[in-house]
Every structure is written in C-alpha cells, then in structure tokens.
XYZ file of C-alpha atoms in Angstrom:
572
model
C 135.182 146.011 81.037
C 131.991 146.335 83.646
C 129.851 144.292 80.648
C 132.927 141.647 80.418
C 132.887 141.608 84.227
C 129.179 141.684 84.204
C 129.054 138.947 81.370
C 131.519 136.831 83.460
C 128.995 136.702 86.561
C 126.304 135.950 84.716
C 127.515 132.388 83.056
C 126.310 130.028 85.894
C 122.594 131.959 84.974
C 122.906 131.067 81.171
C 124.784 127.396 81.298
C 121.126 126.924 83.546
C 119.317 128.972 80.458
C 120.999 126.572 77.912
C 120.501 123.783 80.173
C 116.914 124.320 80.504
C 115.922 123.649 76.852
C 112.323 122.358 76.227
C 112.697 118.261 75.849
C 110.709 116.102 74.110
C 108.595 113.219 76.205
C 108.571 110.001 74.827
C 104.961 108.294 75.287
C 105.968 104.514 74.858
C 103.692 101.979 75.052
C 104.352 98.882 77.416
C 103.595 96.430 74.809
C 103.424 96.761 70.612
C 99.780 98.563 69.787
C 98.912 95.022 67.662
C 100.139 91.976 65.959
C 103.195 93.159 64.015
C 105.844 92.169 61.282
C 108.568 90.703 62.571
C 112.363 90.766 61.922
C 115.334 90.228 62.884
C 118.600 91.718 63.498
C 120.005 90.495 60.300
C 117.131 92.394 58.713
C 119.636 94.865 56.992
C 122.180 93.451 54.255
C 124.166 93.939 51.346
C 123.830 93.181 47.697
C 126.394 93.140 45.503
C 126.862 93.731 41.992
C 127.769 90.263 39.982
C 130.376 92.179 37.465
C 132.633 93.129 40.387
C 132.049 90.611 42.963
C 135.877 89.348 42.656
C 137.119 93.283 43.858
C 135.092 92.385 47.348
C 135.702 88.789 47.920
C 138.826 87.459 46.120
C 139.377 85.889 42.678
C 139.927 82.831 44.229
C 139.666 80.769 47.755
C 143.649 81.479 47.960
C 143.071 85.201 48.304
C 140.453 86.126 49.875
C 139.692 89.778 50.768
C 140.689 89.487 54.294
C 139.611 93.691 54.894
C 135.594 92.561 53.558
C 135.816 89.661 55.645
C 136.563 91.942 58.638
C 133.461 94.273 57.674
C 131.456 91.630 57.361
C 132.263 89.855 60.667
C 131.690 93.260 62.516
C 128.074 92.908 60.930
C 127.875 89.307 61.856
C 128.965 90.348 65.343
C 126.257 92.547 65.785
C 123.276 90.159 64.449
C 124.685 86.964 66.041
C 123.131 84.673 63.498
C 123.776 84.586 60.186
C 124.063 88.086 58.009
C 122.105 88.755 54.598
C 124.334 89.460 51.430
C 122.919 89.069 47.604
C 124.478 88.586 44.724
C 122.976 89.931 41.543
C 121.871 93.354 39.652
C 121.155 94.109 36.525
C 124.537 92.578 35.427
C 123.599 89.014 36.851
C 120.396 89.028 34.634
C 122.607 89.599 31.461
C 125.685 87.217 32.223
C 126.707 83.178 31.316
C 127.664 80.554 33.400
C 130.178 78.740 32.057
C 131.541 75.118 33.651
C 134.503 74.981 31.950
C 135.766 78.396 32.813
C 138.640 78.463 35.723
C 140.857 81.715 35.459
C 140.139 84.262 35.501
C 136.437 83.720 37.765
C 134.864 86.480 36.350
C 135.383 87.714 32.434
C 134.081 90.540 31.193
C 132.080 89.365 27.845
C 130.648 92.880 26.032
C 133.327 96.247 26.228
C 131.016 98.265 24.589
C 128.138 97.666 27.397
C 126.316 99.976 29.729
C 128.416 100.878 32.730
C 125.414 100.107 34.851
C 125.064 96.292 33.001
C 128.090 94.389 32.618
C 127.887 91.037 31.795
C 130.211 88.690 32.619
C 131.119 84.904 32.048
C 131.197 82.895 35.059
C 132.401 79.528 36.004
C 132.311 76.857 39.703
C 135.187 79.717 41.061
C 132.417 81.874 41.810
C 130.428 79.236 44.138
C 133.523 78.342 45.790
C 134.511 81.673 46.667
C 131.125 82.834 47.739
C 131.364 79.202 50.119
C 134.161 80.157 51.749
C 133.226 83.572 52.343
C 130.223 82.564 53.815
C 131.978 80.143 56.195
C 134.272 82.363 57.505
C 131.163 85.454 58.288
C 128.412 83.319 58.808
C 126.335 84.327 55.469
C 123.819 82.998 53.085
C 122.973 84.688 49.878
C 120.712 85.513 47.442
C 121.597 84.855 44.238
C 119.813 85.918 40.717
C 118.792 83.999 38.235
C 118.283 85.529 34.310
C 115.102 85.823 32.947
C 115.820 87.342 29.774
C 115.756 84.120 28.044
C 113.184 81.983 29.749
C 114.092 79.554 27.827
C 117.593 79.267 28.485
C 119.524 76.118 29.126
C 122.153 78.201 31.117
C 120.189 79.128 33.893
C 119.401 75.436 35.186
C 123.340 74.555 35.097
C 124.048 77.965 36.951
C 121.136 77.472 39.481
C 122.231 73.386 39.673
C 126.121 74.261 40.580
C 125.023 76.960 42.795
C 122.781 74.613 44.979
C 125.286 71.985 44.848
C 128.342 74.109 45.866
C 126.335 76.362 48.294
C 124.012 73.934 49.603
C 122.013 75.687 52.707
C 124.098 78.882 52.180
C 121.848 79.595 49.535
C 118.664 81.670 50.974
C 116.767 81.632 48.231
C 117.402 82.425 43.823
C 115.334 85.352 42.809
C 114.108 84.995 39.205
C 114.955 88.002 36.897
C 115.858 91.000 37.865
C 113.453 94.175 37.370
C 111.270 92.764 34.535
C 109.020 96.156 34.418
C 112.055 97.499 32.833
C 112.417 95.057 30.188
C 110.545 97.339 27.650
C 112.683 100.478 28.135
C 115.822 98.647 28.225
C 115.240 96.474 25.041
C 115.004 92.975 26.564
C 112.612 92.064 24.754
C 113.034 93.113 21.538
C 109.891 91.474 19.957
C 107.381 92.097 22.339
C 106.126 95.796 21.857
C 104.829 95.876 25.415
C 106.717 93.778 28.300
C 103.497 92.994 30.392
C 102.711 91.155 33.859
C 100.938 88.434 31.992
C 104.108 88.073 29.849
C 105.938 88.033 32.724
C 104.025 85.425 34.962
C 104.566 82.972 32.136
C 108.118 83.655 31.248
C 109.049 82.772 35.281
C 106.321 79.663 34.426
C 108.352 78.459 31.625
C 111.831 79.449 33.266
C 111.002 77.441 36.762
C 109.923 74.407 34.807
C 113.503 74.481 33.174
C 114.773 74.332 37.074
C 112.969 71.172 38.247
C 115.557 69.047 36.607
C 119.433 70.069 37.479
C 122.637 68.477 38.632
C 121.330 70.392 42.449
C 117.826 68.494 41.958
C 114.433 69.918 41.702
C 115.346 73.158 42.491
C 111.614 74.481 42.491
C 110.614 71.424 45.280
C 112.974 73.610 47.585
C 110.230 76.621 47.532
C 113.750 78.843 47.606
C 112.345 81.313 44.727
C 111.802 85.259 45.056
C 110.118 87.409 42.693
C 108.933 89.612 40.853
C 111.845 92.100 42.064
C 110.324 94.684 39.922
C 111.349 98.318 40.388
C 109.824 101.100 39.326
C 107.014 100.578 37.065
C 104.090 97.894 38.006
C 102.031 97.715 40.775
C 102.598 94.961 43.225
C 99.253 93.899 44.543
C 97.343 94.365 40.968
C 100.724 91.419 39.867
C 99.466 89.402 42.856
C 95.785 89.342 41.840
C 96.673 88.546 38.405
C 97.722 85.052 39.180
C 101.209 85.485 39.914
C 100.307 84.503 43.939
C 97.968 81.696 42.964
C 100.419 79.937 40.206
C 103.782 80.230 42.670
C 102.864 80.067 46.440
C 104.197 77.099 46.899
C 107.729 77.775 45.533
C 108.254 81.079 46.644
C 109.892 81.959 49.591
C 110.157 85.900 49.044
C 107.861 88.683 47.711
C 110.957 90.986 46.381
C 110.981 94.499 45.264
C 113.735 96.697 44.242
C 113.104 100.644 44.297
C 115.702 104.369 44.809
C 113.778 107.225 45.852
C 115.500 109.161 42.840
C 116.627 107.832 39.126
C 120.354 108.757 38.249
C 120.728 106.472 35.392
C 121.514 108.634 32.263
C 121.164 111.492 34.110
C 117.443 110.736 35.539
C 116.538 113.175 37.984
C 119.079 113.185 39.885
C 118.755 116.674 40.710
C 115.365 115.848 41.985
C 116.080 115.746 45.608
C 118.651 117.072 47.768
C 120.232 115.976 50.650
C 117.587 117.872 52.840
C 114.870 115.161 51.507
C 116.741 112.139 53.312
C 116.733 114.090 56.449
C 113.140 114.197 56.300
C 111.097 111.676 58.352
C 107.774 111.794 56.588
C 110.001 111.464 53.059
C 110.932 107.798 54.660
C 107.475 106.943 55.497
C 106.263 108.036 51.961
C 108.712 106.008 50.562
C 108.249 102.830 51.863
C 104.687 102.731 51.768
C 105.766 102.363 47.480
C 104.002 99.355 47.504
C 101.816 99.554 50.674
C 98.866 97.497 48.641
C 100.735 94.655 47.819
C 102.627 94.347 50.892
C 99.567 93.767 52.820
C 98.308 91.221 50.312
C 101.183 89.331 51.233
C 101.509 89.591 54.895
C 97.703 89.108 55.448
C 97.445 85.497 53.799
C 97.255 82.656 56.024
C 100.451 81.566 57.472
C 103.441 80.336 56.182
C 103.485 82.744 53.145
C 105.724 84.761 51.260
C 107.804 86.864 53.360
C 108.258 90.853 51.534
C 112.144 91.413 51.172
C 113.727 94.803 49.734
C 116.092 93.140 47.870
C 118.164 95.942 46.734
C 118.493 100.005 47.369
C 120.168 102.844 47.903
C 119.645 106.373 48.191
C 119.772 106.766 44.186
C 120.159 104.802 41.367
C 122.834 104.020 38.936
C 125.757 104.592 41.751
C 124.051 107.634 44.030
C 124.709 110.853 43.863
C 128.358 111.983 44.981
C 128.338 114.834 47.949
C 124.626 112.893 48.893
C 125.094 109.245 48.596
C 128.421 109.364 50.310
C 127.415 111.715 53.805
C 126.260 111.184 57.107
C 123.156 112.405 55.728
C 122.874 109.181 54.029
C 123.933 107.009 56.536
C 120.861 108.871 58.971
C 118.591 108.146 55.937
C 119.453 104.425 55.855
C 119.082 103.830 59.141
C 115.321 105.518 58.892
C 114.332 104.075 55.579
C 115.235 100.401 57.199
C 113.524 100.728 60.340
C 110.292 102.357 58.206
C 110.647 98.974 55.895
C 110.204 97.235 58.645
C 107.027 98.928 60.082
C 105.522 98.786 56.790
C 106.003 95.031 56.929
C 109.409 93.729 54.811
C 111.101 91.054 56.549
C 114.969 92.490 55.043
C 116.235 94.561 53.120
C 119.545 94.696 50.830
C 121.601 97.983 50.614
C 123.365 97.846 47.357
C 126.864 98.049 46.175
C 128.642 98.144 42.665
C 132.354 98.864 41.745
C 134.880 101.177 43.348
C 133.976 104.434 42.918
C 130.954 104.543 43.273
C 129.302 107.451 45.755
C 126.727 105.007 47.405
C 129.211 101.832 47.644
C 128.875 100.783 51.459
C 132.517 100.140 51.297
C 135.446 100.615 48.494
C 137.711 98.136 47.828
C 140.764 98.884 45.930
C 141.448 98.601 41.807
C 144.690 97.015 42.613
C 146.532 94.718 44.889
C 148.213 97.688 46.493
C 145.223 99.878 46.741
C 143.529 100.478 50.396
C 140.162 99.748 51.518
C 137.708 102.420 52.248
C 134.601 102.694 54.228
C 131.910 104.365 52.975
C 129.192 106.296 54.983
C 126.389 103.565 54.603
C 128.380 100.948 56.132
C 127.916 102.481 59.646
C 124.242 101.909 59.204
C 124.192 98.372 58.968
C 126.123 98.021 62.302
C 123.508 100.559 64.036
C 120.760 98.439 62.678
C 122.113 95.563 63.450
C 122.422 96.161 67.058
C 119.288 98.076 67.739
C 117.386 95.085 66.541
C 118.733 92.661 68.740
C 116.338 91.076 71.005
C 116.805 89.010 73.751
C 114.219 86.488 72.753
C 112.910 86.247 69.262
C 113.319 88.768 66.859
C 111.741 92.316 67.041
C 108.337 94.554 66.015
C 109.670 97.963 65.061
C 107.042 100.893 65.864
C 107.203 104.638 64.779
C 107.202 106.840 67.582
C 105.881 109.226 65.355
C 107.621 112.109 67.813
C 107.010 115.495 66.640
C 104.208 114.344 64.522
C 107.138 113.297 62.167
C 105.248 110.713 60.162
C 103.323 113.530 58.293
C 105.181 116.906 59.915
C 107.907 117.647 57.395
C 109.361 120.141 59.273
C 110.069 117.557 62.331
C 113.615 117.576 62.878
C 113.020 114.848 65.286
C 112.088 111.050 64.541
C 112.094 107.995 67.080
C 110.944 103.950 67.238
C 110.212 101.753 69.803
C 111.367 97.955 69.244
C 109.720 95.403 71.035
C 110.866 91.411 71.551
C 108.605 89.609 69.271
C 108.411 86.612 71.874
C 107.345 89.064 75.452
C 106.607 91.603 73.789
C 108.476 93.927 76.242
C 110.513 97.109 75.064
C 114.086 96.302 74.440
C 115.285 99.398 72.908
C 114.152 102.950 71.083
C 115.953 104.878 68.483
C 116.009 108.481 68.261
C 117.436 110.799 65.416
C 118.173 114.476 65.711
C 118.057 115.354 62.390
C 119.296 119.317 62.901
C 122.214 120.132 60.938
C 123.193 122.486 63.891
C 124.907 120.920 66.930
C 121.487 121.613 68.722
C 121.029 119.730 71.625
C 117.862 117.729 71.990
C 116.576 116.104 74.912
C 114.571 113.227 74.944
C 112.772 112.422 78.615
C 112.227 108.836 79.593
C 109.127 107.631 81.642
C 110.135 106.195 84.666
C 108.514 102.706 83.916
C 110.585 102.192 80.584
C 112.630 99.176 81.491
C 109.493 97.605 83.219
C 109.084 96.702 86.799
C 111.343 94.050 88.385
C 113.841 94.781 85.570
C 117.080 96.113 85.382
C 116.562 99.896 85.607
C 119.541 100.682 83.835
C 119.657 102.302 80.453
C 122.604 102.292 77.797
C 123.044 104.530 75.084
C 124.971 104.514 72.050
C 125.485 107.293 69.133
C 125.933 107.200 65.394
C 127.312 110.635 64.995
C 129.568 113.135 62.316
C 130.824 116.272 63.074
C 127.585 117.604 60.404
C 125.024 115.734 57.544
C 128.013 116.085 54.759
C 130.883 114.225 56.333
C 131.916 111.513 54.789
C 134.642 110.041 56.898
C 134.793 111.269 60.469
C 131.562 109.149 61.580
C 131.229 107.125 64.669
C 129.271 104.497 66.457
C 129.335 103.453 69.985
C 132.456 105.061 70.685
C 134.329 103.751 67.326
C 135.289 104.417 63.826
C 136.655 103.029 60.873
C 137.939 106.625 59.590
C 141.394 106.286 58.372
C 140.971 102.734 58.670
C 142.019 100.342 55.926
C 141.674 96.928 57.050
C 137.644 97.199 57.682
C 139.113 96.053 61.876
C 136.339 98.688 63.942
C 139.514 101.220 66.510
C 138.326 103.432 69.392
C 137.210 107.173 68.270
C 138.929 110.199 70.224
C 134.962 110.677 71.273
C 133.932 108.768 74.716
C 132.387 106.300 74.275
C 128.524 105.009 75.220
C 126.806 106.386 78.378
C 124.490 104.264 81.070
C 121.837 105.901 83.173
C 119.984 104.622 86.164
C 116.470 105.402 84.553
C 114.136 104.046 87.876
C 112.628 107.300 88.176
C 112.758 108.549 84.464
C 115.726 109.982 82.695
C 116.543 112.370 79.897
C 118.621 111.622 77.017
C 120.290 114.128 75.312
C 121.001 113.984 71.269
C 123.021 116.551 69.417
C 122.477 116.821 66.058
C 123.194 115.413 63.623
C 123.049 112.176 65.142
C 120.689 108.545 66.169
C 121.013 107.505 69.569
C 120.382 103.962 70.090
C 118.831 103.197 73.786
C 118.936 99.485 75.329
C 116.206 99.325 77.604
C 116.469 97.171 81.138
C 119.385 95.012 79.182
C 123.096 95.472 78.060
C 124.028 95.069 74.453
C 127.314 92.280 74.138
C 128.908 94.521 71.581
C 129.606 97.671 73.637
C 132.752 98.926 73.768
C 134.475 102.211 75.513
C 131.219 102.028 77.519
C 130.773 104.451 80.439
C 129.156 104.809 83.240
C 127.620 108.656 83.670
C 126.868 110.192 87.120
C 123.368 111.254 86.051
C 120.552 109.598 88.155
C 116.479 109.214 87.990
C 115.308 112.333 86.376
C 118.985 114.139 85.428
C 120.650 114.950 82.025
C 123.116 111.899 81.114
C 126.330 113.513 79.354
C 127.876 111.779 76.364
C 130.468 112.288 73.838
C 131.426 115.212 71.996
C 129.080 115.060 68.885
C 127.482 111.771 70.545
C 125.087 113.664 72.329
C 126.444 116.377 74.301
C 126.695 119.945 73.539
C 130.416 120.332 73.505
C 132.283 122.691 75.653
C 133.561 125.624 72.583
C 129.372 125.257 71.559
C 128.245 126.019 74.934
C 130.522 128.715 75.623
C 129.699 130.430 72.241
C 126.145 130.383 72.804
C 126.495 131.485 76.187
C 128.681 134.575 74.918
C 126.305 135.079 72.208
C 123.219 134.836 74.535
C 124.639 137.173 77.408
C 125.761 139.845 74.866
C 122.231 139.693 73.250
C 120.712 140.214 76.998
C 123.383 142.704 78.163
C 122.875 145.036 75.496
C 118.714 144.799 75.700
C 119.627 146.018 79.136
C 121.724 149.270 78.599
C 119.570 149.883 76.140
C-alpha cells in the first residue's frame, strides 16, 4: 500500500519524465539548397489495368461508378488541377481495338491466358467512358499503345479514336509496355535476344504507322512516352544509343516502370518484409534505380522530356497480401513518392488491377450488389496530394535527411522540406515516425520557419493506424473511409488537425506509426475537424489519439511501468 501510495505521489514527476523525451531539431533551410525538379500536386496518380477498367468506371456512360468517381474527386480536391490516371499494363500491350464492337465494352479474347495479361477486345465505349469520367474528376490519362506488333494496323485506329474521342484529355500514349521483358515473356518469338537496338526501331516503325489516323498526325502532337521498361535495361546506356537523338521531338515523357520485389510466379516475394518499406534509406536506394538516366534527361537543355514513373507498387504481380494491403504500405508510398520526386520524376502512377488484389488502391465490387472498399494505398495519394500544394507554382521536394536516414537504416525517423517552386519559400515539411510502438516523437521547429512578416501559424495534419499492419482503421486529417462504401471521405472518432502559433519555435509531436504533414505560414483549403491547440512559441502541441499524441491508457502504462521500475531500485 505505502509503494501504491508512494507510486501515486510520484505521477506528476514521471508524466514530466515522459514528457521530457529527447526531440529531434529540424535544421531547414530558408530557401531549396539549388535548382530543383519540380512537381506538382497532381504528381501522384493511378494506373489502371486495361482488362478490368469497366469494374472501376462503368460499362457504359449510363452507369458510371458513382463510389470511384467520389475517390477520385477527393484526389482532385486535394490537387486542384487536374489528377493523373493511366490506362494500360501488360494487358493493354496484348489487346485489339475493335470499331465495330458496342456491348459488352470490354471482352475477354484468350481464357487460357496469364492472370497477370489478359487481353481484351475493345471498341469507341471505352473512349467514351474514360471522357466522361474525366469530365466529371477533372482527369487526363495516359493511355498505352502495343508494341508487340510494330507493324500493326490496329494500333493507329486505337490511337486515332482515342485522340478523337479524348481530345486534350489525353496526356500523352506511351508506346509498349516493358519491352526488356519481351524475351522472357515470348513476345518475340523469332528474335533470340529482344535488344535496345531492336527496340528503338520497332517504336521507329510503329510511330511512322501513327502519323496518318482518323485523330491526325498523332506523332506532330509530341504526346509519346517511352521506353517504360522495367526491370532489365539500363536507362541512360538506351538514351545514348540513339533512342534520345531519333525521338526528342515527339516525346513528351521519359517513362519507367519498376516494384522493389518480383511476385510474378512466385518471384521473390519472400524477399523483403514489411520492415524493408519502413526503411528510409530502402526508399532512397530504390529510386535512385535509374539515377544515370534520369539525369541525362533532366540535364538537357530546356523543354525536354519530363521522367514519369508510370506505374508501381510495393510488389509485382498484385503485392503481397498482409504487406501490400497495411499502413506499412501506405507510409512506404508516401516516402517512395516524395523520394521520386527528389531524384527528379515529374509523376508517378500507383497501380491497380482487379478486385482482389492486395495492392489495389481501392476494390470495387464483382457484382452490382457488391460494396466498394478502400484499400490502404489510397490514403497516400490524398496525403501527397495535399502536402504538395503550393501557393504559387508547383513544389521542390528536399530530404531532410533527419536521423541521417538517407544512409542510417536503423533511422526510425524520416522528414522533407517542400518549397514553392515560384518564391522559393517553405510551404510545408513532412515527417514520418516510422516506430511500430506508439512512441512519441517530437520534432522542434525553428522559430523562423514560416518566415518573417508571415503568418506564424502552423497546421498539422496526420496519416495514422492504430500499428504498420492495419489495413482498415487508417486516417488522415481527422477522417476515414473505414467502413465506408461509397468512396464519400466521414469524420474519424480521432480529433482532428492541430494549429500552433510557431513565432518563437514549436515542437511537433508524432506517434508512431504515423506522417505528419505541417503547412508552414499558410492554411491548407481542404482541412476539416481542424483545431485550434493551446500550445504556444516553444510548447508541445497535442493532437489526436494515434495522430500524434501519446494517448492517455499509453501514458499511464508507462508511467506505472516506469515508477515500479524506480520504486523497486529504491527498496532495493
């Protein structure tokens, strides 16, 4: 009883001790260190599969999928311009257009295919439905174009109809689809070795096929992306073998497609676990892939190429159930994005395939009276989305490199700074907690972070889960789409974001896991459940339970657990 009593006395003493814990000061620089890649806030996207493009959108412009038009304006909300989606995958690159074709829009043409290629017949449905779609969102697309055959007579009608339906909708047509793979998958049957040289004539011959369609000269547009190779070639050794020099002037996008892991067939999908996309330096690794080549690109005189990721995911051939499906992977997408963009991509397109699938950013249903699901990635997209925004023109992304994260694999810590491209002035920071623990970690604020003459005023929001594997109770700013089958954003039982007076410096605290997203000197228009906390210059702003705080049942246990540990070193 005298240790209870004892214990009891002692908790104002230990709420200080837990209180007290070591924070992390964020050096920021008042301006980006150099000329930088910029983006914008439409930088993240979606692709879609081809084969199953009807589950997402509608079958036809009389039912459209009114839940996937409510995602997608949530997204469009957020970037306030127009969003990114694709249209393609390996099943684009192996499937017909056909004019004649009405009902059903999309047929299945081969049962006996490869669940992760499945071609389909097409016909003008398709365009139409993609048109109104993109009305109604505010979208363009890219769309693939087959290379198998470069001498195909299909791909001019399909790329003609598309321009003419589409018209500006269409950002640009990217020209096969992973041709360093046509070896191993037996696209080219009588060619022993698929090489680069085959391959810069093949999208020769196939773009000379497209200067005469009912759209028009389709090449005279310069709306072409390529190579969109994946896995096997390098990049910059493509560039420097003419593949730059023969299609400047036509293409608008350098593209790439690359997973961190293979899980086609089995692959290695065992390769990483979900403690490698928690990693920092894992991102950074990553999406210097094609570091060489990138540069090429981004160095030549201006107006060139611009480097899009034009699809990934966490792994491929449909992720990795109990990986691709967690928080863990929604933390990882938001990383790997922002890293794309320091490494110099202009976008980048998170992919999506049929129902089912672990890494699908959202499920749709098999049947008219299925329900909607939202999976863990989507949440990403509306976190980049946001922390992008800039109040002039589009954003330089920097890594913070807190914790020496960028090489440190044991940081459980990670942060950016995003600058306006046009003042160059800090207009927000993102900071991950990465600890699987409900550890709190603060992050201290300079006091000349918003600038002087500015508004001093910071505001905070969290993407958090109750831990990395959760797949459904996940929030941001304050909201949720758990439970949720009409893709419509509801208020979370979490409070929602938190502002702090940050004149004379602040601290913000994170508890992981979680990314807090930090609007410096400016309010973001898509806040919601926004409040206002009593901490001033230099004090600890609370927020939500899981958002950031440590929440009251954690506190107390560690307190209990701390105060027993002491007592007892005591008496002893």
């Amino acid at each position: 009883m005298a240790i209870l009593t004892l214990l009891c006395s002692c908790l104002p003493f230990f709420l200080q001790v837990q209180s007290a814990i070591a924070s992390t000061s964020i050096q920021i620089s008042s301006s980006p260190s150099s000329v930088k890649n910029v983006v914008d806030a439409s930088f993240l996207g979606i692709s879609f599969e081809l084969s199953y493009i009807g589950l997402y959108f509608g079958n036809d412009t009389s039912s459209m999928a009114q839940p996937m038009a409510n995602y997608l304006s949530a997204l469009g909300a957020r970037v306030n311009d127009t969003i990114r989606l694709r249209i393609g995958g390996n099943s684009m690159d192996d499937s017909t257009y056909v004019a004649s074709q009405t009902s059903p829009m999309l047929q299945f043409t081969n049962p006996a295919a490869n669940i992760n290629d499945q071609p389909v017949s097409f016909g003008p449905e398709l365009f139409d439905v993609l048109g109104q779609m993109a009305k109604v969102v505010n979208a363009k697309y890219l769309l693939g174009l087959s290379l198998r055959d470069p001498g195909s007579t299909n791909v001019p009608l399909l790329a003609g109809a598309a321009q003419q339906s589409l018209g500006n909708r269409v950002d640009a047509f990217l020209l096969g689809n992973e041709p360093d793979l046509y070896t191993s998958h037996g696209q080219r049957p009588n060619i022993a070795n698929y090489t680069v040289q085959d391959y810069i004539a093949d999208f020769s011959e196939a773009s000379s096929h497209l200067q005469s369609t009912a759209g028009g000269n389709i090449t005279s547009l310069s709306e072409f992306g390529g190579p969109s190779i994946c896995c096997q070639w390098d990049l910059a050794s493509l560039l420097q073998q003419g593949y730059l020099t023969s299609f400047e002037s036509t293409l608008k996008y350098i593209t790439m497609q690359h997973y961190p892991q293979n899980n086609c067939g089995g692959g290695d999908a065992g390769k990483y676990k979900l403690n490698y996309y928690l990693t920092h330096s894992n991102a950074v690794s990553l999406a210097a892939w094609q570091n060489s080549g990138v540069s090429i690109v981004n160095n030549l005189a201006t107006p060139h190429p611009k480097v899009v990721m034009s699809e990934f995911n966490t792994a491929s051939c449909g992720g990795i159930p109990g990986l691709s499906d967690t928080f863990g992977a929604t933390l990882w997408t938001v990383d790997y994005a922002l890293q794309l963009a320091v490494a110099g991509y202009s976008a980048a397109y998170l992919h999506t395939r049929e129902p089912g699938i672990s890494y699908n950013v959202v499920q749709p249903p098999y049947t008219a009276n299925g329900s909607w699901e939202t999976g863990a990635p989507y949440y990403a997209l509306l976190a980049v989305a946001e922390a992008l925004r800039s109040p002039g023109n589009g954003s330089i992304v920097e890594d913070l490199n807190l914790g020496d994260s960028i090489t440190n694999s044991s940081a459980t810590s990670a942060g950016y700074a995003i600058y306006d491209a046009q003042s160059s002035v800090l207009h927000s920071l993102v900071i991950f907690n990465f600890a699987n623990d409900s550890s709190v970690e603060p992050f201290d604020l300079p006091a000349n972070i918003t600038g002087n003459g500015k508004n001093t005023t910071v505001t905070v929001k969290y993407l958090a889960a109750p831990n990395v594997n959760e797949k459904t109770a996940i929030t941001w700013g304050g909201e949720t789409l758990a439970g949720v089958t009409n893709g419509v954003l509801v208020p979370s039982a979490a409070t929602g974001n938190v502002q702090l007076d940050c004149a004379h410096g602040c601290t913000i605290n994170v508890t992981g896991p979680a990314v807090a997203v930090i609007f410096v000197g400016w309010t973001d228009t898509v806040s919601n459940n926004t409040i206002n906390a009593n901490g001033t210059g230099g004090s600890s702003g609370s927020s939500p339970q899981k958002n950031g705080c440590v929440p009251t049942a954690d506190i107390l246990s560690k307190v209990i657990v701390t105060g027993l540990f002491i007592i007892l070193s005591l008496l002893l």
